[in-house]
Short mmCIF file of N, CA and C in Angstrom, two decimals:
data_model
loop_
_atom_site.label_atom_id
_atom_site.label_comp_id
_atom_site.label_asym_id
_atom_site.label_seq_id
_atom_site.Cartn_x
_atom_site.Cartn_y
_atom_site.Cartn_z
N UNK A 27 2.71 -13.82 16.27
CA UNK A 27 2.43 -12.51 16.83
C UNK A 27 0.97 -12.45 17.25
N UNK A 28 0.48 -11.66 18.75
CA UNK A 28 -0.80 -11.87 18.56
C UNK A 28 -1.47 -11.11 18.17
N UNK A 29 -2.66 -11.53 17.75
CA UNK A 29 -3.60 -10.59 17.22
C UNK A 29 -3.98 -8.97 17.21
N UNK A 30 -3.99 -9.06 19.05
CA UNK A 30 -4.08 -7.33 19.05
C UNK A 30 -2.97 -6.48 18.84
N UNK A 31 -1.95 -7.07 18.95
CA UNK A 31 -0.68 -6.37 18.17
C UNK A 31 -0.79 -5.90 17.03
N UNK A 32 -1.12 -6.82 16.23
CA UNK A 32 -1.95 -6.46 14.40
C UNK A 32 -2.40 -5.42 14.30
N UNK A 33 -3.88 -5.61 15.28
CA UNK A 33 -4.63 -4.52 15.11
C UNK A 33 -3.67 -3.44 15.54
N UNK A 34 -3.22 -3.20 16.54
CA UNK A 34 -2.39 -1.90 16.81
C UNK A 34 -1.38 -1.82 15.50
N UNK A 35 -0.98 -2.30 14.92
CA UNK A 35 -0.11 -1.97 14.32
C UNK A 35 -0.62 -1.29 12.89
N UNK A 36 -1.75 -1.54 12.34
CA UNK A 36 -2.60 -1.28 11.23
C UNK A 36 -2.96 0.52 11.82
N UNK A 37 -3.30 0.26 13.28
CA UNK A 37 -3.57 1.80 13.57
C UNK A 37 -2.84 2.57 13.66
N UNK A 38 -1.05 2.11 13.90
CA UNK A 38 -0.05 2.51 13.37
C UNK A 38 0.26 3.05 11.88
N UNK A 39 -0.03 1.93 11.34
CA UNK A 39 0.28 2.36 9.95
C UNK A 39 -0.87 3.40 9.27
N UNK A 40 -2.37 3.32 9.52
CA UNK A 40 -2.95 4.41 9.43
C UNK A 40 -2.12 5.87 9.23
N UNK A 41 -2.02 5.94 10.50
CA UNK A 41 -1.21 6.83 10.75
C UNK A 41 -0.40 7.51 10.45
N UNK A 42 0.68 6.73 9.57
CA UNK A 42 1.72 6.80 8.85
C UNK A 42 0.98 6.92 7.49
N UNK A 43 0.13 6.35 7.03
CA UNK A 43 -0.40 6.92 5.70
C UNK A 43 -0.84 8.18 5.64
N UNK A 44 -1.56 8.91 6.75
CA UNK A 44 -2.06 9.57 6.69
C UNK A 44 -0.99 10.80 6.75
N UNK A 45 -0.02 10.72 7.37
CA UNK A 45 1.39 11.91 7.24
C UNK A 45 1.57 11.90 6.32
N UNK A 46 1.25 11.03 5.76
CA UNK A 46 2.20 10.87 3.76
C UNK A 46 1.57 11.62 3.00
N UNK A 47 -0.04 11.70 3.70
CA UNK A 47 -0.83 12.26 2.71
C UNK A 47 -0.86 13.88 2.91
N UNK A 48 -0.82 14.19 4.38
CA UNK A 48 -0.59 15.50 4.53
C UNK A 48 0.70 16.40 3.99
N UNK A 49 1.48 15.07 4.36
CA UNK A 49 3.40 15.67 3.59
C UNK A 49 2.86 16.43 2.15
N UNK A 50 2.33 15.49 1.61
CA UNK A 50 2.36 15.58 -0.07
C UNK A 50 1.40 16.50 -0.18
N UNK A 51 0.32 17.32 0.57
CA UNK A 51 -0.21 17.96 0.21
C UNK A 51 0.67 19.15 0.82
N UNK A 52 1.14 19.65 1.43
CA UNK A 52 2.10 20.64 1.41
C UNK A 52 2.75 20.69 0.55
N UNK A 53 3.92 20.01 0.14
CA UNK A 53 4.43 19.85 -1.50
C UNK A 53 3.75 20.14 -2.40
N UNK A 54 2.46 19.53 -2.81
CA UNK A 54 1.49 19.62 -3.70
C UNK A 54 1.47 21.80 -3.53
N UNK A 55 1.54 22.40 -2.48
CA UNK A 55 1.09 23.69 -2.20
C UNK A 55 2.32 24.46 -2.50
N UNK A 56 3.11 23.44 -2.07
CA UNK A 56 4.63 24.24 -2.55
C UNK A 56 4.89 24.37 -4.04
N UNK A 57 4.92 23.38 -4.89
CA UNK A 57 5.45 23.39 -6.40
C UNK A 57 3.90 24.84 -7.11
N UNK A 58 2.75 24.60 -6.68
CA UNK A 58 1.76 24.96 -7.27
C UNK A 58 2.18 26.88 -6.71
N UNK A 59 2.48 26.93 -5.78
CA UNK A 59 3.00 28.47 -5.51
C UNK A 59 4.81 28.81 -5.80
N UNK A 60 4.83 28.27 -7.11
CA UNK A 60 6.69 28.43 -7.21
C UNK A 60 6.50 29.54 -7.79
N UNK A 61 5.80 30.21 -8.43
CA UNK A 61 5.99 31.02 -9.12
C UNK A 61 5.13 32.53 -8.54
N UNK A 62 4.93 32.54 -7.35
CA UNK A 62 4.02 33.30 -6.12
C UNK A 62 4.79 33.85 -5.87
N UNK A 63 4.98 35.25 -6.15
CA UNK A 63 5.59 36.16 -5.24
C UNK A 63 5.32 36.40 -4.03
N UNK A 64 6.58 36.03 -3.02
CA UNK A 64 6.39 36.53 -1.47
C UNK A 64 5.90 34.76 -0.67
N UNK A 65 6.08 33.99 -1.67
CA UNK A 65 5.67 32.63 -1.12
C UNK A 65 6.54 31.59 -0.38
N UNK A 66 6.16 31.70 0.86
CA UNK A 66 7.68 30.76 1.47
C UNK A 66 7.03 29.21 1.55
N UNK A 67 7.65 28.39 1.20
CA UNK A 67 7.79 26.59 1.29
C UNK A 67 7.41 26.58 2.44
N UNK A 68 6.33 25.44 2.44
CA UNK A 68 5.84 25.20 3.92
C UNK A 68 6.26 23.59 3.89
N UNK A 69 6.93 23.26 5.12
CA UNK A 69 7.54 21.93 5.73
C UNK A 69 7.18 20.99 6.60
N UNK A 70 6.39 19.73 6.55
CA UNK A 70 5.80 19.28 7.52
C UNK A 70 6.72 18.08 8.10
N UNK A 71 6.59 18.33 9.20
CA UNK A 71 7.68 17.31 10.35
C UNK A 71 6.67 16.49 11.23
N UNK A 72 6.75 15.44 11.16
CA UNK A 72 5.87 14.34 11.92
C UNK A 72 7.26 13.45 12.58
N UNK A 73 8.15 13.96 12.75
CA UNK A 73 8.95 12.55 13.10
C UNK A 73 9.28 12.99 15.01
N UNK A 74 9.44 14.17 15.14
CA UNK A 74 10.12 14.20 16.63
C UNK A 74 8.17 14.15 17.01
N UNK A 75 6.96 14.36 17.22
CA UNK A 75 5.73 14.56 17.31
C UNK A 75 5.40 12.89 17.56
N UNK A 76 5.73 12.34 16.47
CA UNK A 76 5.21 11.02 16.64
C UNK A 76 6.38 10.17 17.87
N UNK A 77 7.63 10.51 17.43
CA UNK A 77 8.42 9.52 18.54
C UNK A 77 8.26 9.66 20.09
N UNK A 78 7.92 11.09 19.97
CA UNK A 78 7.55 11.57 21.40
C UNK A 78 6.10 10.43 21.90
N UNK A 79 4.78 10.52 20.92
CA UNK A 79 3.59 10.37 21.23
C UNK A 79 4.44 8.67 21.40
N UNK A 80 4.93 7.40 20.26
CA UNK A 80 4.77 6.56 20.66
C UNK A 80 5.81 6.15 22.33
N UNK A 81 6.87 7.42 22.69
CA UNK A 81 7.46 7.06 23.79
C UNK A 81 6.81 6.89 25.03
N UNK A 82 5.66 7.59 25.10
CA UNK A 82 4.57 7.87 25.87
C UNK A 82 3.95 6.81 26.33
N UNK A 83 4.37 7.10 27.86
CA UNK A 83 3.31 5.55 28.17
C UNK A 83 2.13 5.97 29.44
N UNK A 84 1.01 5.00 29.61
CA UNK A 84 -0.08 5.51 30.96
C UNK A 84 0.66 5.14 31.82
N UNK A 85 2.09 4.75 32.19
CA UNK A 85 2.63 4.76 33.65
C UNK A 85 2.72 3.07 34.17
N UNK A 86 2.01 2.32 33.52
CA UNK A 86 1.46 1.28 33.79
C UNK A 86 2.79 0.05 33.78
N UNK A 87 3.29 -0.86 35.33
CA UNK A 87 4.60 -1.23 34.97
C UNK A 87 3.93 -2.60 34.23
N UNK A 88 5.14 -2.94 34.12
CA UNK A 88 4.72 -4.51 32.96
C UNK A 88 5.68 -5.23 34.28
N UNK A 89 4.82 -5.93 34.84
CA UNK A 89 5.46 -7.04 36.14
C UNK A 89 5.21 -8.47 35.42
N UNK A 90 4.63 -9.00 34.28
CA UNK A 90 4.76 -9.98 33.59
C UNK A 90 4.97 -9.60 32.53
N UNK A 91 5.92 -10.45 31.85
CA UNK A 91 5.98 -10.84 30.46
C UNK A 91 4.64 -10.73 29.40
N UNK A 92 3.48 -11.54 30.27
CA UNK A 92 2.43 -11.33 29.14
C UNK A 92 1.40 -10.34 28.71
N UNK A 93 2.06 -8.96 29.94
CA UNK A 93 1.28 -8.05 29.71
C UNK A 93 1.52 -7.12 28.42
N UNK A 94 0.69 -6.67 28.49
CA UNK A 94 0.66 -5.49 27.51
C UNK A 94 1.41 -4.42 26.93
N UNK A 95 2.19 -3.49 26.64
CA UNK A 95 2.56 -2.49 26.54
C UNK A 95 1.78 -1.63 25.94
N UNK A 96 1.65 -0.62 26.45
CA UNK A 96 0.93 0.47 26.20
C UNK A 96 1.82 1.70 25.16
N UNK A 97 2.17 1.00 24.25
CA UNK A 97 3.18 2.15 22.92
C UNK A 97 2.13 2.89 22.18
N UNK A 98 0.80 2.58 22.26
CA UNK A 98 -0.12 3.82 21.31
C UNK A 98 -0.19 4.43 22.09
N UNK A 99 -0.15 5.16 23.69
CA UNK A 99 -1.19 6.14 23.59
C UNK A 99 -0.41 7.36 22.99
N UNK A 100 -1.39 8.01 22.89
CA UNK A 100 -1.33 8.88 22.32
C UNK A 100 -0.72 9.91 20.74
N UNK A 101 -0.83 8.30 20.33
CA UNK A 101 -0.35 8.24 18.74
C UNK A 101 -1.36 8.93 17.60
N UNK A 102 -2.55 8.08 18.17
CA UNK A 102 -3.57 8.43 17.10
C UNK A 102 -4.01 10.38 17.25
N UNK A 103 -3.43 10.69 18.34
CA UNK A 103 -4.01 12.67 18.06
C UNK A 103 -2.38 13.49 18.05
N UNK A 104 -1.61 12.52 17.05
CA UNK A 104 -0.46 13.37 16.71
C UNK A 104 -0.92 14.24 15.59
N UNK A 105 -0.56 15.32 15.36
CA UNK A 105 -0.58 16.16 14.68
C UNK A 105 0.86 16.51 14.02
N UNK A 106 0.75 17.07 12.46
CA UNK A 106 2.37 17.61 12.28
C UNK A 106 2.16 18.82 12.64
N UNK A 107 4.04 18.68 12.87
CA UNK A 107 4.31 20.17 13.38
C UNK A 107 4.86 20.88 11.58
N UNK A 108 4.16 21.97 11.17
CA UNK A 108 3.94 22.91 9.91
C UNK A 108 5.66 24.11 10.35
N UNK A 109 6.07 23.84 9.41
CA UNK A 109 7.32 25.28 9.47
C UNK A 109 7.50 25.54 8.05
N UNK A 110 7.25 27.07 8.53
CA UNK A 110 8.14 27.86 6.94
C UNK A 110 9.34 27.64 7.18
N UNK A 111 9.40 27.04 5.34
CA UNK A 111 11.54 27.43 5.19
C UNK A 111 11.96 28.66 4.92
N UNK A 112 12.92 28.15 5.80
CA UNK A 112 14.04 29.35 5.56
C UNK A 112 14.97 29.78 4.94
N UNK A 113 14.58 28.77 3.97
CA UNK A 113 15.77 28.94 2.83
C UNK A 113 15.74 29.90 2.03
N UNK A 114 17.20 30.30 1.16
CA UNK A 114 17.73 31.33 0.62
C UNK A 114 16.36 31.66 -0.14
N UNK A 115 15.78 33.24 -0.45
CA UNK A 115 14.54 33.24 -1.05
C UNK A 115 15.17 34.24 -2.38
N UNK A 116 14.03 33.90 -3.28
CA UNK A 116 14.62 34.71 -4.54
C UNK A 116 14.30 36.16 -4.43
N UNK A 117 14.74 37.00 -5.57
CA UNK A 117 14.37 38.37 -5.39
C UNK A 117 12.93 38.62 -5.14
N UNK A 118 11.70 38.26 -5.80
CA UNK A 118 10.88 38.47 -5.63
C UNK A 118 10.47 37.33 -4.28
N UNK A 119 10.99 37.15 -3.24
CA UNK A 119 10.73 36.65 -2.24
C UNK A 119 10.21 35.04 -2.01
N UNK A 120 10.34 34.54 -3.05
CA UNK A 120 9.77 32.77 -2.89
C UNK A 120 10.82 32.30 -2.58
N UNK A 121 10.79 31.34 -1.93
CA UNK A 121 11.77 30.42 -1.72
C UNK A 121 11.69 28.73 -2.02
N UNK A 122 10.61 28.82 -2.96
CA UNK A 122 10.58 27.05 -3.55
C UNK A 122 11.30 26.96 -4.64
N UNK A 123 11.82 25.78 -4.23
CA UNK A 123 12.97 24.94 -5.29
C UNK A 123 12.33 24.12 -5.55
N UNK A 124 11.64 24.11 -7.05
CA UNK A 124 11.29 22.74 -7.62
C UNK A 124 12.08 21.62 -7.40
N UNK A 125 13.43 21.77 -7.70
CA UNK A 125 14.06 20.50 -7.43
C UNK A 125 14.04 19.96 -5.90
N UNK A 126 13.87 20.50 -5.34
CA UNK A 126 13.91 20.12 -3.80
C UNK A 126 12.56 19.27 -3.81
N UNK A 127 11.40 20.02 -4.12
CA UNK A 127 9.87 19.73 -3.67
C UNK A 127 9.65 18.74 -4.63
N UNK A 128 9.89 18.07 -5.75
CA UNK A 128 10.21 16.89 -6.77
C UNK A 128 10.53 16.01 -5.68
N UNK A 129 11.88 15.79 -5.36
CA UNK A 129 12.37 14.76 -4.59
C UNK A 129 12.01 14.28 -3.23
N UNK A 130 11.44 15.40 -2.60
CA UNK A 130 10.53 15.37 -1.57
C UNK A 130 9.21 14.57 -1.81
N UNK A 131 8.74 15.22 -2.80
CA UNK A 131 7.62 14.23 -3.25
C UNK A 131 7.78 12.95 -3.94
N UNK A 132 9.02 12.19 -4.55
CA UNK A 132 9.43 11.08 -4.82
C UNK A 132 9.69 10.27 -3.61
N UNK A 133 10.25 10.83 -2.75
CA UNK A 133 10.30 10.05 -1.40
C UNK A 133 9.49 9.77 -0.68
N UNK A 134 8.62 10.51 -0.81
CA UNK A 134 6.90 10.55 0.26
C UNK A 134 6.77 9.60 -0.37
N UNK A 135 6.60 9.73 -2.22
CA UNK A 135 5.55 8.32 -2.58
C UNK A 135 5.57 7.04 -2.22
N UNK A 136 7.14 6.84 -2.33
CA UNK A 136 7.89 5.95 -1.95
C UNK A 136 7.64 5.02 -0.50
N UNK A 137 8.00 6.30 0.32
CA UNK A 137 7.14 5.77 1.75
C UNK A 137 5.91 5.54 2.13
N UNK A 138 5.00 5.82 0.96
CA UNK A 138 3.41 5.66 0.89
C UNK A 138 3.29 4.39 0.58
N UNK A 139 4.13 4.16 -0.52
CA UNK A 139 3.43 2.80 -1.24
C UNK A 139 4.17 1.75 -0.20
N UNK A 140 5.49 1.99 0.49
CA UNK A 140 5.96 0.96 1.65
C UNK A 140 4.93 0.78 2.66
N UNK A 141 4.14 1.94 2.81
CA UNK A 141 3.04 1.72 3.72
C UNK A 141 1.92 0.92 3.65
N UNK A 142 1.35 1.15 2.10
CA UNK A 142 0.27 0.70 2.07
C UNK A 142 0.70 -0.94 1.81
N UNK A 143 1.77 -1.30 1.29
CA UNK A 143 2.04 -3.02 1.24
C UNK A 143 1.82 -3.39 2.55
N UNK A 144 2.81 -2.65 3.37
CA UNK A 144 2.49 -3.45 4.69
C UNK A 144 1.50 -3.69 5.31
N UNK A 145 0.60 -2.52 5.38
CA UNK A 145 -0.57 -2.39 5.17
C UNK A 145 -1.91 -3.22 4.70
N UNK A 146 -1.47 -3.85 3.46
CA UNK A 146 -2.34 -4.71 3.04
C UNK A 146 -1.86 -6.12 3.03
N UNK A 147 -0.48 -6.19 3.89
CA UNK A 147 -0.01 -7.65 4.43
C UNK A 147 -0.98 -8.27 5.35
N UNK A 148 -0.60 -6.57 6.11
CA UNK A 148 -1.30 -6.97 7.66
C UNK A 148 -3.15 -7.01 7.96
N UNK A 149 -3.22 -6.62 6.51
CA UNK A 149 -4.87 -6.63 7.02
C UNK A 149 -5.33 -8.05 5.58
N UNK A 150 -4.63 -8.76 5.08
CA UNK A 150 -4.77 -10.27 4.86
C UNK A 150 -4.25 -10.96 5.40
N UNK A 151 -3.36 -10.84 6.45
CA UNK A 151 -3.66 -11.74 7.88
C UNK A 151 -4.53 -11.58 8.82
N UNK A 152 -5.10 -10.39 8.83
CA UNK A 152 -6.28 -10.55 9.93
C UNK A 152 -7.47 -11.16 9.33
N UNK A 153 -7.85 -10.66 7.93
CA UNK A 153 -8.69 -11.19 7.23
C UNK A 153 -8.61 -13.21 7.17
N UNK A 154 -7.73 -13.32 7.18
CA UNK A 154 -7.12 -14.77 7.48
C UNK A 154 -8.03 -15.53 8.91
N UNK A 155 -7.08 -14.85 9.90
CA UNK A 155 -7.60 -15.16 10.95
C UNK A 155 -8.92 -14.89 11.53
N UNK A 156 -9.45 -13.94 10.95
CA UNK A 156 -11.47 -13.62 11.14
C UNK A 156 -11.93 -14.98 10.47
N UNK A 157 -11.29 -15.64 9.26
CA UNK A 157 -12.21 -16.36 8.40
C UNK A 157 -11.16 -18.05 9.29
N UNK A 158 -10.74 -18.07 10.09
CA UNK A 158 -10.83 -19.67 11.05
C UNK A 158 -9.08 -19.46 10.44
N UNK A 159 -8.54 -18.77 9.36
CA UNK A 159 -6.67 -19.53 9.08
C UNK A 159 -6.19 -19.22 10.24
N UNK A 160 -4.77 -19.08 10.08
CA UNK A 160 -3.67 -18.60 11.02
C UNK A 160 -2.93 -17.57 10.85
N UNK A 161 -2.86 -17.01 9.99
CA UNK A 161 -2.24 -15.80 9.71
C UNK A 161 -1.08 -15.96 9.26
N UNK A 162 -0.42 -14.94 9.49
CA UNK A 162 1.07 -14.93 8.93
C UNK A 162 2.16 -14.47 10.07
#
């Protein structure tokens, strides 16, 4: 694989760490206001935001094989899109389900720590290849 692929792909995964971290701090806001009257669950969605940004291209055709594709732009200034739930709310008006925001946050971690392996695959093969190896 070549090199600048790597690098793009690390700025990829950035990326993806960094949703994980925002996910979980919503969660983190959700379990800590369960007991907030009038408090609705706030939901962060990065997935239609990002597929859109990596579908996105500068227009640019690929008439060889060895050119480039242009799949970042506009990856790195995705933002999540934030929604209150709408789920069933209790009498005093909250609507967080610990059990929901638990498993939510077991899954984030989950996809964090998948991140950061890959993550630290891909940046001891570059480290590889800066110091004369071949990578992986």
């Amino acid at each position: 694989m070549s090199d600048i692929y790597k690098i793009r792909e690390i700025g990829l995964l950035e990326q993806g760490l960094n949703m994980r971290l925002e996910r979980q701090a919503a969660i983190t806001a959700n379990v800590a206001n369960a007991s907030t009257p009038g408090y609705k669950a706030v939901e962060v969605n990065f997935k239609n935001r990002l597929q859109s940004a990596v579908g996105q291209r500068l227009g640019m055709t690929e008439t060889n094989p060895g050119h480039l594709p242009n799949k970042m732009k506009g990856v790195a200034g995705v933002s999540p899109g934030y929604k209150v739930s709408i789920d069933r709310t209790r009498i005093d008006g909250n609507n967080v389900d610990l059990d929901k925001e638990f498993t939510k946050s077991a899954t984030n971690s989950t996809e964090y720590n998948a991140l950061i392996t890959v993550t630290a695959k891909h940046l001891r093969n570059l480290f590889s290849v800066f110091e004369g190896g071949q990578g992986q």
